[in-house]
Short mmCIF file of N, CA and C in Angstrom, two decimals:
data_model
loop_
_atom_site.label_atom_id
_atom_site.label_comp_id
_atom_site.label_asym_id
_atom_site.label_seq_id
_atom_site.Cartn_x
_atom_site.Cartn_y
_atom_site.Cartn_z
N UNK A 1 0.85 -1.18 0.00
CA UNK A 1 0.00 0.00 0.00
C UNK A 1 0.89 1.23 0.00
N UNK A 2 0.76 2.13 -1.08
CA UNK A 2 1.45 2.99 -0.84
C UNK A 2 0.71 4.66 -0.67
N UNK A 3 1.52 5.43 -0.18
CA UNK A 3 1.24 6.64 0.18
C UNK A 3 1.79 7.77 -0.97
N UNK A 4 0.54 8.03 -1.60
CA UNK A 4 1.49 8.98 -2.71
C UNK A 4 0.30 10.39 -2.88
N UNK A 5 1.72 11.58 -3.20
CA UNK A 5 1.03 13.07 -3.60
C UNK A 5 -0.66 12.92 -4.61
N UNK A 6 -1.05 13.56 -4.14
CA UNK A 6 -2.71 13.75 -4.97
C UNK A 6 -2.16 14.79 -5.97
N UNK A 7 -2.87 14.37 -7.00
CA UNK A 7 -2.96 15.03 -8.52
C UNK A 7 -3.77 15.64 -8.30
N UNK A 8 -3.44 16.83 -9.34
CA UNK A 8 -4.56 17.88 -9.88
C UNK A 8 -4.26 18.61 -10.90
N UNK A 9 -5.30 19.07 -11.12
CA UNK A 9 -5.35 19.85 -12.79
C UNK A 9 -3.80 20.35 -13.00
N UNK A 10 -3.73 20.45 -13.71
CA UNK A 10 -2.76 21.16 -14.28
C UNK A 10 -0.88 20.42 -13.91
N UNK A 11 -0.83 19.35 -13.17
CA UNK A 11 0.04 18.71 -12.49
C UNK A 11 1.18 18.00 -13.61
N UNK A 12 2.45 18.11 -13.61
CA UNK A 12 2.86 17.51 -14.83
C UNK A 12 2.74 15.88 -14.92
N UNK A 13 2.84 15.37 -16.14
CA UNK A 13 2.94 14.15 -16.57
C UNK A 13 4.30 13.62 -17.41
N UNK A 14 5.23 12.93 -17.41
CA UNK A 14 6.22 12.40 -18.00
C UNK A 14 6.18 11.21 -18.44
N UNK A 15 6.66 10.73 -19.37
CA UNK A 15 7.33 9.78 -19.87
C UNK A 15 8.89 8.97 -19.56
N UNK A 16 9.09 7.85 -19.51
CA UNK A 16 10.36 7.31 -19.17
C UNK A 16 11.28 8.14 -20.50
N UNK A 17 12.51 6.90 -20.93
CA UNK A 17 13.48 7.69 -21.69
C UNK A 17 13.48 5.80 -22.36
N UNK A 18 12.86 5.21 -22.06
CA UNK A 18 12.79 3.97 -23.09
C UNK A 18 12.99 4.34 -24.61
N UNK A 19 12.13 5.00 -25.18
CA UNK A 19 11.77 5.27 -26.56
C UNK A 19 13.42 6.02 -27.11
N UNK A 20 13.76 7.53 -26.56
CA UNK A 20 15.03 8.01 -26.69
C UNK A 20 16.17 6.97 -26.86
N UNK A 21 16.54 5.87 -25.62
CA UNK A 21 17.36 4.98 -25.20
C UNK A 21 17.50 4.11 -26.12
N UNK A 22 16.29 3.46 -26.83
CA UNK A 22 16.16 2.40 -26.99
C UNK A 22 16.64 2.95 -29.09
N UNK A 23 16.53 3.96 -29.29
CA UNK A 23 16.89 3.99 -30.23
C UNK A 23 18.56 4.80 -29.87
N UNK A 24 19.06 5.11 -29.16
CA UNK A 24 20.47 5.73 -29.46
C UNK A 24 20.97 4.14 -28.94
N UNK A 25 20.68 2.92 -28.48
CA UNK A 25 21.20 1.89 -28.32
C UNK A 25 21.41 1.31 -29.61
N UNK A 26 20.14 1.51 -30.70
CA UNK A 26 20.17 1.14 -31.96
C UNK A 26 21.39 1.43 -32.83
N UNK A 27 21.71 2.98 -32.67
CA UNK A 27 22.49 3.49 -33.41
C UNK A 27 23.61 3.04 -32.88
N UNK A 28 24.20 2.98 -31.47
CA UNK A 28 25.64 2.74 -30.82
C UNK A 28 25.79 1.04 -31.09
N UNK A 29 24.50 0.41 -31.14
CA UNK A 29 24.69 -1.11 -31.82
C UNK A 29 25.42 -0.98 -32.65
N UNK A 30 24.49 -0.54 -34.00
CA UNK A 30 25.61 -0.78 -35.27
C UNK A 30 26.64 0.05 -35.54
N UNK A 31 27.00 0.95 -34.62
CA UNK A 31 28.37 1.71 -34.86
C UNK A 31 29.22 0.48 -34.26
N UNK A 32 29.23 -0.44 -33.15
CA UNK A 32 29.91 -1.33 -32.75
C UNK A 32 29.58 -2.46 -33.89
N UNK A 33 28.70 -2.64 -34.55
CA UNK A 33 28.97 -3.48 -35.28
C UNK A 33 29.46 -3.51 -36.45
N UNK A 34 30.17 -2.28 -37.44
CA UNK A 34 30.48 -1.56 -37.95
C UNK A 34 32.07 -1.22 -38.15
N UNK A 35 32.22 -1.50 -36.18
CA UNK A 35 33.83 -1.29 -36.26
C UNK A 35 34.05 -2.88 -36.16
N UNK A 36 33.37 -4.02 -35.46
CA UNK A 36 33.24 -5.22 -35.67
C UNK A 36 34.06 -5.61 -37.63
N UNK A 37 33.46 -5.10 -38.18
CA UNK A 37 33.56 -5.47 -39.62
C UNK A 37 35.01 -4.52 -40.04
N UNK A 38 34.82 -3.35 -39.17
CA UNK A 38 36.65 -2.26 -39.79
C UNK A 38 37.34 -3.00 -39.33
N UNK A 39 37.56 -3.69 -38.06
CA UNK A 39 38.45 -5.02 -37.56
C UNK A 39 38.83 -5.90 -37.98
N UNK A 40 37.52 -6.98 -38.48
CA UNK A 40 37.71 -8.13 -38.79
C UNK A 40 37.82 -8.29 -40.38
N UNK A 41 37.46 -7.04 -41.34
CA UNK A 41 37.70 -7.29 -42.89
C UNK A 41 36.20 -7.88 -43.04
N UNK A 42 35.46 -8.29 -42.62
CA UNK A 42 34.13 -8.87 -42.74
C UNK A 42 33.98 -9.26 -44.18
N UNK A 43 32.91 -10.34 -44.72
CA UNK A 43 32.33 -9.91 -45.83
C UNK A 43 31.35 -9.43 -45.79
N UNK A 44 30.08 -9.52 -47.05
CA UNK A 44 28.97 -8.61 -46.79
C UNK A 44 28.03 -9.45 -45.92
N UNK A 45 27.88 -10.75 -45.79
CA UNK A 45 26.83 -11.10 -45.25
C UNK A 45 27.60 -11.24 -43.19
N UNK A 46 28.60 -11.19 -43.00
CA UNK A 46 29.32 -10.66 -42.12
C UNK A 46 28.78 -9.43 -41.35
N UNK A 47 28.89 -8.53 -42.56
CA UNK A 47 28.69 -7.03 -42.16
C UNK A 47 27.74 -6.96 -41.85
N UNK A 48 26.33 -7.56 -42.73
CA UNK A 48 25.37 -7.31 -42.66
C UNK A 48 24.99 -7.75 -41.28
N UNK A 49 24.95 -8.79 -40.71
CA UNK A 49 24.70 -9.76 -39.88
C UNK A 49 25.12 -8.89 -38.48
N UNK A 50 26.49 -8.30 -38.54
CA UNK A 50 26.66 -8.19 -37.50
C UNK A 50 26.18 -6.75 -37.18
N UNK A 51 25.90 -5.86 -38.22
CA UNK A 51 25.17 -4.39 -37.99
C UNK A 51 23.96 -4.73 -37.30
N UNK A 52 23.12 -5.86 -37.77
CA UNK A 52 22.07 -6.06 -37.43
C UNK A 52 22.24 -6.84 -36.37
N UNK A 53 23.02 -6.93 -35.46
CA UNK A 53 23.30 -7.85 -34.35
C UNK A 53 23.50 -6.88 -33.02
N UNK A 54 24.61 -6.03 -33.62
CA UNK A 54 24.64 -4.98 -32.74
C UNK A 54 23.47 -4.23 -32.70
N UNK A 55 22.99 -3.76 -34.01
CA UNK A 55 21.81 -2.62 -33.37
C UNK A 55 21.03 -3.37 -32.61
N UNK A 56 20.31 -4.55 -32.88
CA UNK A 56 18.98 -5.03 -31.91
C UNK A 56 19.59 -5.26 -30.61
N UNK A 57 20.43 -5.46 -30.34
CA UNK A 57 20.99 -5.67 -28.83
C UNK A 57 20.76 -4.92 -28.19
N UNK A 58 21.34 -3.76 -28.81
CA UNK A 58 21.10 -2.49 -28.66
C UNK A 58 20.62 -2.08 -28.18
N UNK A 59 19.44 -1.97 -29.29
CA UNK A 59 18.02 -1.59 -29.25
C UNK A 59 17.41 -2.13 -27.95
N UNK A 60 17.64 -3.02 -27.82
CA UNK A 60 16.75 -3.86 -26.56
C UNK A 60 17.31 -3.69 -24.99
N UNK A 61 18.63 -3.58 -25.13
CA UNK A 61 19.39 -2.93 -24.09
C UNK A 61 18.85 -1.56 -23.63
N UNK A 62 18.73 -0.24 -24.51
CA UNK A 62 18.74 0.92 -24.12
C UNK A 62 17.06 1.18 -23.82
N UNK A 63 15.96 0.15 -24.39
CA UNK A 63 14.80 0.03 -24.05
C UNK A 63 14.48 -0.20 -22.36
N UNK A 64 15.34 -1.25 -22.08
CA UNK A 64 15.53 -1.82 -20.74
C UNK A 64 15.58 -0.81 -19.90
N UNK A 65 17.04 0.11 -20.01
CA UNK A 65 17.68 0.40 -19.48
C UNK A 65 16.89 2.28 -19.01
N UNK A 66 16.63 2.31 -20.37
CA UNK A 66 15.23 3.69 -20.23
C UNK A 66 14.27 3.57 -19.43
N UNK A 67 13.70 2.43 -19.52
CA UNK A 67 12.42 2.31 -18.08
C UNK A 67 12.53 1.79 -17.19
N UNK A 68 13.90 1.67 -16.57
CA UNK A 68 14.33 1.66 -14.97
C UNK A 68 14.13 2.51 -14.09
N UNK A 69 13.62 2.75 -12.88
CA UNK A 69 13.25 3.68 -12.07
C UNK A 69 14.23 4.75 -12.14
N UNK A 70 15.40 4.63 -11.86
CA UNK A 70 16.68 5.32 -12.07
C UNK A 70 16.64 6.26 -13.33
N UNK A 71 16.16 5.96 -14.34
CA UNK A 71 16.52 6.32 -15.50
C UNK A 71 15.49 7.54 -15.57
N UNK A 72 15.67 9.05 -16.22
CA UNK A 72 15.28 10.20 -16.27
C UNK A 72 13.84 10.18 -16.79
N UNK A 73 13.06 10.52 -16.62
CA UNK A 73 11.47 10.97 -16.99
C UNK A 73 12.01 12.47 -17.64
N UNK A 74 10.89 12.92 -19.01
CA UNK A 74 10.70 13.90 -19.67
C UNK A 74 9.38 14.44 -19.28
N UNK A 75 9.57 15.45 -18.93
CA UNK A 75 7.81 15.98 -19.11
C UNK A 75 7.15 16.31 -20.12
N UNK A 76 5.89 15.48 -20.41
CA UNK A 76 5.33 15.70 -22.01
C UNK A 76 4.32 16.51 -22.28
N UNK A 77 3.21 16.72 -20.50
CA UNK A 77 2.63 17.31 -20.41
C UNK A 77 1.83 17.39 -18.96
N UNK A 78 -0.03 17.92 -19.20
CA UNK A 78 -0.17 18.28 -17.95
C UNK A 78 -1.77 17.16 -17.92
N UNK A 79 -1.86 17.21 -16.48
CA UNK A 79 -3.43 17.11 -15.86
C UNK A 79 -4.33 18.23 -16.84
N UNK A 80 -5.47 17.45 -17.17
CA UNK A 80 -6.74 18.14 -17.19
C UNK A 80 -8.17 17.47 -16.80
N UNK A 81 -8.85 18.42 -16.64
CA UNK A 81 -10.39 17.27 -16.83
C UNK A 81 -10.59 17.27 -15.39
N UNK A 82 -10.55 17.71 -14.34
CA UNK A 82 -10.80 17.42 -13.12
C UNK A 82 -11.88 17.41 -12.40
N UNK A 83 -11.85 17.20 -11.38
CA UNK A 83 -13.13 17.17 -10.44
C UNK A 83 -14.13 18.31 -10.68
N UNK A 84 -15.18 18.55 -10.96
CA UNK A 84 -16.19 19.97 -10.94
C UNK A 84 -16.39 20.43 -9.23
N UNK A 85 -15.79 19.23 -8.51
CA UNK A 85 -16.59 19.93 -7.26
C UNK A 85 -15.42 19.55 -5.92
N UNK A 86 -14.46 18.56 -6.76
CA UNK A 86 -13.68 18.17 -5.39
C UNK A 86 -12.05 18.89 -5.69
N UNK A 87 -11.24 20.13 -4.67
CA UNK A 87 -10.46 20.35 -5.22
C UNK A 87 -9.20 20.31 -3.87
N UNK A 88 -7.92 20.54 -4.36
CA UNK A 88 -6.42 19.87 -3.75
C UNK A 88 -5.95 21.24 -3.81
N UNK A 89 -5.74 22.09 -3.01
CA UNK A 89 -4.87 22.96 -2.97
C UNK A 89 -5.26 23.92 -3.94
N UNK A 90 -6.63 24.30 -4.06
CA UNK A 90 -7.35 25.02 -5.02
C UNK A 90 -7.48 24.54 -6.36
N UNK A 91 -7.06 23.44 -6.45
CA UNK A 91 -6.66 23.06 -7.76
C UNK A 91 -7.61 21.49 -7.90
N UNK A 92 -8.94 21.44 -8.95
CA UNK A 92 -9.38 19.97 -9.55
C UNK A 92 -8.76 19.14 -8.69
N UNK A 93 -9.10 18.26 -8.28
CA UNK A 93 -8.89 16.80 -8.08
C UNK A 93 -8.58 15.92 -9.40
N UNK A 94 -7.95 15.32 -9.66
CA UNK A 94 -7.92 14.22 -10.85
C UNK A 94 -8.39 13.39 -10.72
N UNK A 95 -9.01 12.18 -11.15
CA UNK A 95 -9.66 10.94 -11.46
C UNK A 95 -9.55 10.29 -12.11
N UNK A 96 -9.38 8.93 -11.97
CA UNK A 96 -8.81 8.07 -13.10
C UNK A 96 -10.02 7.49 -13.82
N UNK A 97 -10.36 7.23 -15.24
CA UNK A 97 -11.25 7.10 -16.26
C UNK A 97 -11.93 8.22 -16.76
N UNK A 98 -11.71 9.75 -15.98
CA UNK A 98 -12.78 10.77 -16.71
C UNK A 98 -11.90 11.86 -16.49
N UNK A 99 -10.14 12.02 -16.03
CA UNK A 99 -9.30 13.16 -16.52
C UNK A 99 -8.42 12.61 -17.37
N UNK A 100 -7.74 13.77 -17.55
CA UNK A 100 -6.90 13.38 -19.26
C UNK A 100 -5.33 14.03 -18.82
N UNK A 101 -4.25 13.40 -19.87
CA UNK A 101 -3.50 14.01 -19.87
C UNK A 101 -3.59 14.73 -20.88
N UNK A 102 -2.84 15.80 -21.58
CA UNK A 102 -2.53 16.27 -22.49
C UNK A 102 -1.13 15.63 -22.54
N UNK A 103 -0.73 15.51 -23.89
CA UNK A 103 0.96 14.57 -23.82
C UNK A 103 1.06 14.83 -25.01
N UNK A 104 2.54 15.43 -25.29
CA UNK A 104 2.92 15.95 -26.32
C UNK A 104 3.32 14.85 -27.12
N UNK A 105 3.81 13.95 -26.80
CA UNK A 105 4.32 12.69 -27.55
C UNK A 105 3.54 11.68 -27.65
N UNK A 106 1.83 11.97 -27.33
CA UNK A 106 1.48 10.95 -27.85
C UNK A 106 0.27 11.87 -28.79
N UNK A 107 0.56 13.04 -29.79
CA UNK A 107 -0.19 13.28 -30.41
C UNK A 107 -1.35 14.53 -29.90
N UNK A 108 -2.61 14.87 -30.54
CA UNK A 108 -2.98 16.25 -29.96
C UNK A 108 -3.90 15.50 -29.28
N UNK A 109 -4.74 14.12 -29.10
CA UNK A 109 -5.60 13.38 -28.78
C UNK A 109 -5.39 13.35 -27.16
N UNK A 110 -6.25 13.86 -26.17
CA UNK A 110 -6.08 13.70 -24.90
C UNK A 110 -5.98 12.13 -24.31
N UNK A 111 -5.40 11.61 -23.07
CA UNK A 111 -4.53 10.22 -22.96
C UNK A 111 -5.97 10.48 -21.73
N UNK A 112 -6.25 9.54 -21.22
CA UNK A 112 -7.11 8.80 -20.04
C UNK A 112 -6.33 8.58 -18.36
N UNK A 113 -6.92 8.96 -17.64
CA UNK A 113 -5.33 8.68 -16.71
C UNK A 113 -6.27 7.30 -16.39
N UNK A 114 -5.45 6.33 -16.18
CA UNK A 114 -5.92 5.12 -16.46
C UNK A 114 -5.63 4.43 -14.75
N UNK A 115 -5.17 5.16 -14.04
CA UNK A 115 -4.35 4.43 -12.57
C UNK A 115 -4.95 5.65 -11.59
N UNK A 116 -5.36 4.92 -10.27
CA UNK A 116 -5.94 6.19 -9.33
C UNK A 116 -6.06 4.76 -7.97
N UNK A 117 -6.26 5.40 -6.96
CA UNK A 117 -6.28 4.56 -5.55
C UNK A 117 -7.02 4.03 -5.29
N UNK A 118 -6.95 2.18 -5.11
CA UNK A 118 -8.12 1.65 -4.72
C UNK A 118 -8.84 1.74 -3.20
N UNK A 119 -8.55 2.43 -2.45
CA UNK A 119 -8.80 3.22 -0.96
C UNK A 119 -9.32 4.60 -1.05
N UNK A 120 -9.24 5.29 -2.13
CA UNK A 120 -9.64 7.06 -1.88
C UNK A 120 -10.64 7.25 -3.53
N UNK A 121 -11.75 7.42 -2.97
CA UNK A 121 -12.58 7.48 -4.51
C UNK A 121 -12.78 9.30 -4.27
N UNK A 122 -13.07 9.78 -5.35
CA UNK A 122 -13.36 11.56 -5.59
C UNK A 122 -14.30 11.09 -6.72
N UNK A 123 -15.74 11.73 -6.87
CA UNK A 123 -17.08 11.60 -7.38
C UNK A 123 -17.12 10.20 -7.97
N UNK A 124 -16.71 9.23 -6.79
CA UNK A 124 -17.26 7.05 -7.14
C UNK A 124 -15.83 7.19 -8.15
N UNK A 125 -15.12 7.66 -8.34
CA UNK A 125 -13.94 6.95 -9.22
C UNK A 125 -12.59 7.02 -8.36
N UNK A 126 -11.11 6.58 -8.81
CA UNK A 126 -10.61 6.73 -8.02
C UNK A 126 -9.46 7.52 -8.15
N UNK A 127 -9.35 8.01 -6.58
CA UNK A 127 -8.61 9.02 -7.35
C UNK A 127 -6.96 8.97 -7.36
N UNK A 128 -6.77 10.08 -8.46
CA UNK A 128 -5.06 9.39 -9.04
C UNK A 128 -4.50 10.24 -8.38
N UNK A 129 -2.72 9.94 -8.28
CA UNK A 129 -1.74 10.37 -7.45
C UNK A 129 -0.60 10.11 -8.60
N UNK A 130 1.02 10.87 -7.97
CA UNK A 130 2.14 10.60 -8.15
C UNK A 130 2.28 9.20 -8.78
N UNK A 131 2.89 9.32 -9.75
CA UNK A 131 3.28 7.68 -10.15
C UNK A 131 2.30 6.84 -10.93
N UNK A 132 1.06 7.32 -10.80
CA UNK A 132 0.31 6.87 -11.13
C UNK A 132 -0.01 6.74 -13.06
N UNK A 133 -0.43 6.11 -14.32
CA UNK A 133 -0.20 5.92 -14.94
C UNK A 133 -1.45 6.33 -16.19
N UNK A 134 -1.34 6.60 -16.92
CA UNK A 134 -2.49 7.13 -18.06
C UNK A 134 -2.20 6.08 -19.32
N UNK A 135 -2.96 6.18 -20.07
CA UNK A 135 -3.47 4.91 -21.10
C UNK A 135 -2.08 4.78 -21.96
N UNK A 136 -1.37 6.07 -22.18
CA UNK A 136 -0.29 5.91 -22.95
C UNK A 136 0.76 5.79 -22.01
N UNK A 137 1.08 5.39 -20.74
CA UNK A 137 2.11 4.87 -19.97
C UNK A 137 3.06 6.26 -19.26
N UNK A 138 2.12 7.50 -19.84
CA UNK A 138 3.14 8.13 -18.94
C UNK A 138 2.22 7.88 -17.72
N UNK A 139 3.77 8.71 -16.72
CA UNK A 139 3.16 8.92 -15.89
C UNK A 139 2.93 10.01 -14.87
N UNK A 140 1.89 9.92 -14.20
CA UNK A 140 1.52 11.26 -13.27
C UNK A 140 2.91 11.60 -12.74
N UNK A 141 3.52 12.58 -12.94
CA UNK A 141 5.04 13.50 -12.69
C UNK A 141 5.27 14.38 -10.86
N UNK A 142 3.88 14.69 -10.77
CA UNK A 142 4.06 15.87 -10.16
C UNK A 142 2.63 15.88 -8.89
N UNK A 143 2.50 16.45 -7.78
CA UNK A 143 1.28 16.42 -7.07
C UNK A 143 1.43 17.35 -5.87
N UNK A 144 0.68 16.89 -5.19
CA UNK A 144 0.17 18.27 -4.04
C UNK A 144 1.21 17.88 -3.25
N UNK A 145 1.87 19.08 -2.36
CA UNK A 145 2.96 19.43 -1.63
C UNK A 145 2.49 18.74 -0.58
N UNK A 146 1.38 18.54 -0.04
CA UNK A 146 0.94 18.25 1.46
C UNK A 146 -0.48 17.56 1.55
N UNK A 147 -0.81 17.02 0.10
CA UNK A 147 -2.44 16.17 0.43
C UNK A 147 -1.43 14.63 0.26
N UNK A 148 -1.90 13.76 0.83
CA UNK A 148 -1.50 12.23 0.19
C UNK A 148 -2.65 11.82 0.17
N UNK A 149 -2.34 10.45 -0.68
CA UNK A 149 -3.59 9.37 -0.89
C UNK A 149 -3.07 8.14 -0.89
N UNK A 150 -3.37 7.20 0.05
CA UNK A 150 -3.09 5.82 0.04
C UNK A 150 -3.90 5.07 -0.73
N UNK A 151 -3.60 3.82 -0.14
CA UNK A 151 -4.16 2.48 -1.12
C UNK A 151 -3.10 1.97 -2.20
N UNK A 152 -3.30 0.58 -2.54
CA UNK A 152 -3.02 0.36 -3.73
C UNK A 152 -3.50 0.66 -5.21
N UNK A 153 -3.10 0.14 -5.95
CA UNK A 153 -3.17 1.15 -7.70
C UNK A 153 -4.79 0.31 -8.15
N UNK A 154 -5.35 1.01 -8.28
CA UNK A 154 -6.41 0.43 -8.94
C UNK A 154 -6.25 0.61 -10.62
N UNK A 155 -6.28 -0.27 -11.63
CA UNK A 155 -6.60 0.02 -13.14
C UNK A 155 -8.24 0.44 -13.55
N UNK A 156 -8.24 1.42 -14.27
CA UNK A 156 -9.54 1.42 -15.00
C UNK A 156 -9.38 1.55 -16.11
N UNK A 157 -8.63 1.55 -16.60
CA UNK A 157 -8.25 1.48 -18.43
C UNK A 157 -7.37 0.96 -18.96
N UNK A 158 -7.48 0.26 -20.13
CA UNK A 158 -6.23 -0.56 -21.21
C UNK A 158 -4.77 1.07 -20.99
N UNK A 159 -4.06 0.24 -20.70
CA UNK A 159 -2.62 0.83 -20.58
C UNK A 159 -1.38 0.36 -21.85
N UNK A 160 -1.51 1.21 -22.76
CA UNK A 160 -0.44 0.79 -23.55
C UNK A 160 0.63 1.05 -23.54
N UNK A 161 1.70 -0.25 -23.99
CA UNK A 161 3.36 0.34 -23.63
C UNK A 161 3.61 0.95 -24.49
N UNK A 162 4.94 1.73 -23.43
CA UNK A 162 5.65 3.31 -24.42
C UNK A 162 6.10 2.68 -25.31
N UNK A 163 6.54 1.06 -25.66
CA UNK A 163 7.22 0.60 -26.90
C UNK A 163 6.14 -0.12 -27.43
N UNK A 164 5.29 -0.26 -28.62
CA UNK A 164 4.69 -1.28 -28.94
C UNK A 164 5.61 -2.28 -29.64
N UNK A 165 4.37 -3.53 -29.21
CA UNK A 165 4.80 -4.74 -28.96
C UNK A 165 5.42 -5.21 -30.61
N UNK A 166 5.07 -4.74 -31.73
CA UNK A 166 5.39 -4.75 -33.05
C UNK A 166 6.91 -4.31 -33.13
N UNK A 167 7.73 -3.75 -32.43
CA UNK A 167 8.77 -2.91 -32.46
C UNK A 167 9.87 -3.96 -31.45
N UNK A 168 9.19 -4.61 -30.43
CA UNK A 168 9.95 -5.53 -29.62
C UNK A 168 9.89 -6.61 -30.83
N UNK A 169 9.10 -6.98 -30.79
CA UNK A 169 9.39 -8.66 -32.08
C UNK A 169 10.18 -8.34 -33.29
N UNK A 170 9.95 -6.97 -34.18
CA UNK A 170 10.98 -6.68 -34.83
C UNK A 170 12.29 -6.52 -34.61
N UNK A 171 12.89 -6.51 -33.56
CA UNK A 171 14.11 -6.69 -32.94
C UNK A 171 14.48 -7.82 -32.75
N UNK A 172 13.70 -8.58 -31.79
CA UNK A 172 14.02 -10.21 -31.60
C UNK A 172 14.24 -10.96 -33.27
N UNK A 173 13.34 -10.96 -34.13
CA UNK A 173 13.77 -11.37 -35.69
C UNK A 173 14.77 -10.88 -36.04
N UNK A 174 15.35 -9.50 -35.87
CA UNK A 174 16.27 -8.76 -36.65
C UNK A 174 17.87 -9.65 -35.97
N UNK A 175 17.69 -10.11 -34.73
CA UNK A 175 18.60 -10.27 -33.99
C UNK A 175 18.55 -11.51 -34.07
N UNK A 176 17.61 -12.40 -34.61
CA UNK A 176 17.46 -13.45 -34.52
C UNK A 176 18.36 -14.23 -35.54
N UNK A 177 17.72 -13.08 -36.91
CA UNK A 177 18.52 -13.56 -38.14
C UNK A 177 19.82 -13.48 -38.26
N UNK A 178 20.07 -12.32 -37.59
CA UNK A 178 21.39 -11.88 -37.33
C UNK A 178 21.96 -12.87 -36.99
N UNK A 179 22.18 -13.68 -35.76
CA UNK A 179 22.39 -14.76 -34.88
C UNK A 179 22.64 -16.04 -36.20
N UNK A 180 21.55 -15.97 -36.32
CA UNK A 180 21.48 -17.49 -37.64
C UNK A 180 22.75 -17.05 -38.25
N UNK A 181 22.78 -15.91 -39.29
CA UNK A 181 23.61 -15.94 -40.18
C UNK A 181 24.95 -15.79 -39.69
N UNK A 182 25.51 -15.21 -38.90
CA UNK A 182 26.64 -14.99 -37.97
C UNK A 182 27.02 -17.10 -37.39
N UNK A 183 26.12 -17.56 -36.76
CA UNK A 183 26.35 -18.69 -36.92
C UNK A 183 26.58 -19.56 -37.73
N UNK A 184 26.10 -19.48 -38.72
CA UNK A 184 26.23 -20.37 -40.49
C UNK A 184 27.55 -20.18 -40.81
N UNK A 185 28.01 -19.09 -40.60
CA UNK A 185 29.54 -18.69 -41.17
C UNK A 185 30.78 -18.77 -40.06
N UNK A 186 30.26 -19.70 -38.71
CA UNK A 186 31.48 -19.83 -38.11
C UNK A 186 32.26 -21.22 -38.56
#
């Protein structure tokens, strides 16, 4: 059960650094795989194999490594949509299934905050805090200096990851083949 800041209007929202990470892992892949081939004289299916060996590693490494707690949050945007009648420091209450983020990176389409406390409801829904998560995976950034809200995380909405799942399997194949052909030629 945890104890976390209450949201409200206007409160920031962030994103991990998965997406950033996960592609400069891509690029530092095949620069290592690249000097792999300035080393070894490679041939082309060599080269090829091993560009594509390094980047998905990469790739999958700096994905990892982006959505570790440790790892930096961006702010993409803010709370909206709040309570009409319940407010935090003068400021809306948030609610999870009927406030929104605004999020710059996921387009002009407002996001759902999808995560709020299964212990503290504000008008029968529940209400969201710090940490807490919206349909496109950011998450609640920012909250009241001095309200908390316990409970555990309740879900009320499909939560999609910051990486879709089309983008992980294209890596595992890319790395896969990679693997095959790098093996065929030892």
């Amino acid at each position: 059960m945890a104890d976390l800041a209450a949201a409200r209007e206007l409160d920031e929202i962030a994103h991990t650094a998965s997406q950033g990470w996960m592609i400069a892992g891509l690029v530092g892949g095949a620069i290592i795989g690249a000097a792999i081939i300035a080393v070894t004289g490679g041939t082309a299916a060599v080269a090829v194999a091993a560009v594509a060996a390094g980047a998905s590693a990469g790739g999958g490494l700096g994905e990892v490594l982006g959505s570790m707690s440790w790892a930096p949050r961006h702010v993409t945007g803010v709370l909206v949509g709040g309570s009409p009648n319940v407010y935090i420091n003068g400021r809306a209450a948030i609610r999870a299934h009927l406030s929104f983020g605004e999020c710059a990176e996921d387009g002009p389409a407002k996001k759902v905050v999808a995560q709020g406390s299964a212990k503290v409801y504000i008008n029968d829904l529940p209400a969201a805090r710090i940490n807490d998560l919206l349909a496109c995976s950011a998450e609640i950034h920012s909250g009241s200096p001095n309200v908390i809200i316990g409970g555990d995380t309740e879900q009320t909405d499909e939560i999609e990851p910051e990486i879709p799942a089309w983008v992980n399997w294209t890596l595992l194949a890319v790395g896969a083949g990679a693997a095959a052909v790098l093996a065929r030629l030892r």
